[in-house]
Amino acid sequence: MSEKTRRTRALAAGAGVAVAALALAGCTTTATPDAGASSGGTITIATTNAFTSFNGDTPEANLDTNGMVGYLTGVSGGLGLGGFQRLDKDFSVLDNTDFGTYEKVSDDPLTVKYTINEGLTWSDGEPINADDMLVNWAINSGYYDDAKLDPASGEVTNGGTQYFTLAGSTAGLDTTAFPTISDDNMSMTLVYSKPFVDYELVNPIGKPAHVLAEKAGVSEADFIQLLKDTPKGNPDAPVAPNATLKAAADFWNTGYDVTAMPTDQSLLVASGPFIVTDFTPEQSITLGKNPNYKGSMSPKYDQLIIRFIGDANAQVTALQNGEVQAIQPQASADTLTALENANAKVHSGSQLAYDHVDLSFAGVFADANVREAFLKTIPRQQILDSIVKPVNPDAEVLNSQIFLPTDGDQYTTAVAASGYDKFTEPDIEGAKALLAGATPTVRILYNTNNPNRVDSFRAIQQSAQQAGFNIVDAGSPDWSSLLGSGSYDVSIFGWVSPGAGNAALPQIFKSGGGGNYNNYSNATVDTLVDESQVSLDPAELADIKVKIDAETAKDFYGLPLFQSPGLFADNGSITGVDYFGGQTGIVWNAQEWTLAG
């Protein structure tokens, strides 16, 4: 479905090491029978988006396919197969005791200790230890940042430095003191100055410390000492950036982005059961077994090839021809019919994802009347009827930016507070009245390779022109890299959640958030978002979310369109494919698949 996963880790994912969870259940991972044994062979699947980066935790690389690879290799900053936790099918948390353990040492102040098991190594043979946790804490806490950011543009205003650019936010970890490291260098203890609603979803494992140190031109020991010796950043008294830390940050921000299979093998270093072995741009990425992985989730097959096929019909054809064994196409009535004709096994359900229209709070939409006028032209019911209803006849127009219809009473309460339901059908005359004869030019960004987004654009274009808007087609196959670029006024895309946590709130709605591509800034919303990260009362947290929904609606932030339907299918040649509505999609249990027969 061409989703942005980052800032995801909480809605579309992502976001740094902290992945917040709504419902938590401490369980132990279930070991695959005869884990580590291999029956050999290759499994090939198809997804929609092409792979672009080995670091899906930056705003520019927060695509679902990048997140899938990070999840399988264990080097994503969120939950995955190579760290302390992952999610089960019902979005409960599975503790990966093969990797290590974590425990809450104290409630006041909130104190959490992480301990890595002895003897674990990265795929290149280097040891995994507290150095890696400390470096990833530094990345995701913003501890060394001394920049003040403009609330609207996100630009630095005081000459300070923002080292690591996150797809999500530093919320939660930004309240922690410098960690305590155990004498054996296998444990890290975090002490929070405030409660943190999602502390159980913090996974302090991501990119390897020794690789970032090498890219910064120092030894791992010297890099760790640098972190210990460098004081916490003070935005009121910014200093010259630390050259070594900035070199590491610059590499983390952009050095993992690729347009070809890297010759630098350090980009491929993994902690999970899979490791990338080949990459053909715009075509496929191949993952093999990590030879140094010691956990219970090593697959029984030898290779997993992920092909990038944007067209759903082409995915179905590839499945029918045996070119791939499982697919995750965009759901549509035509796709379902084609799968039935191909005698494929279909796995379907609702995604924890939604399509939406966002307005950029600059340029033509600096005027609230113009924003409201444009929203009045969006034919949401028509879009739902043409795109989603053929797949899910019970679907309804989405009327919340935070809750989904599957959230029940919370969703109903949010709809009543936000008033988004007043924008179900276009009000062209009302839009004209607000424009008062003006004919604003509006550039709309969307994915031209996604038929559903093309249909949404055309429906909006036709309707908005009736009110006097001059619509410019700013669609692009590179839409994701253009988000936040200022080259458009409206964006049509989707957020997909990992299925747990509240990290999406600061990521998307807070001034300067990693997923705040439209430069939205509201002081009341900022305060509410901050409160959401420290509220431990479920009822209070739900109320805060409703208030955020209502505030963004009053600002004519944009419009949610619909909850996205999800669809997987396989041709019977593999077993274990099971539906999952979170952002890791079809690969959420790829380690458990086996070749049939």
XYZ file of C-alpha atoms in Angstrom, residues 149-157 484 512 516 519 521:
14
model
C 14.025 24.624 16.161
C 11.466 26.916 14.606
C 8.078 25.392 15.540
C 6.709 25.757 12.036
C 9.640 25.104 9.715
C 11.796 22.890 11.927
C 14.842 25.006 11.023
C 17.574 25.643 13.604
C 17.256 29.191 14.955
C 8.517 17.924 3.786
C 9.252 19.767 14.592
C 5.406 16.469 10.777
C 5.037 22.062 9.382
C 2.475 23.945 14.891
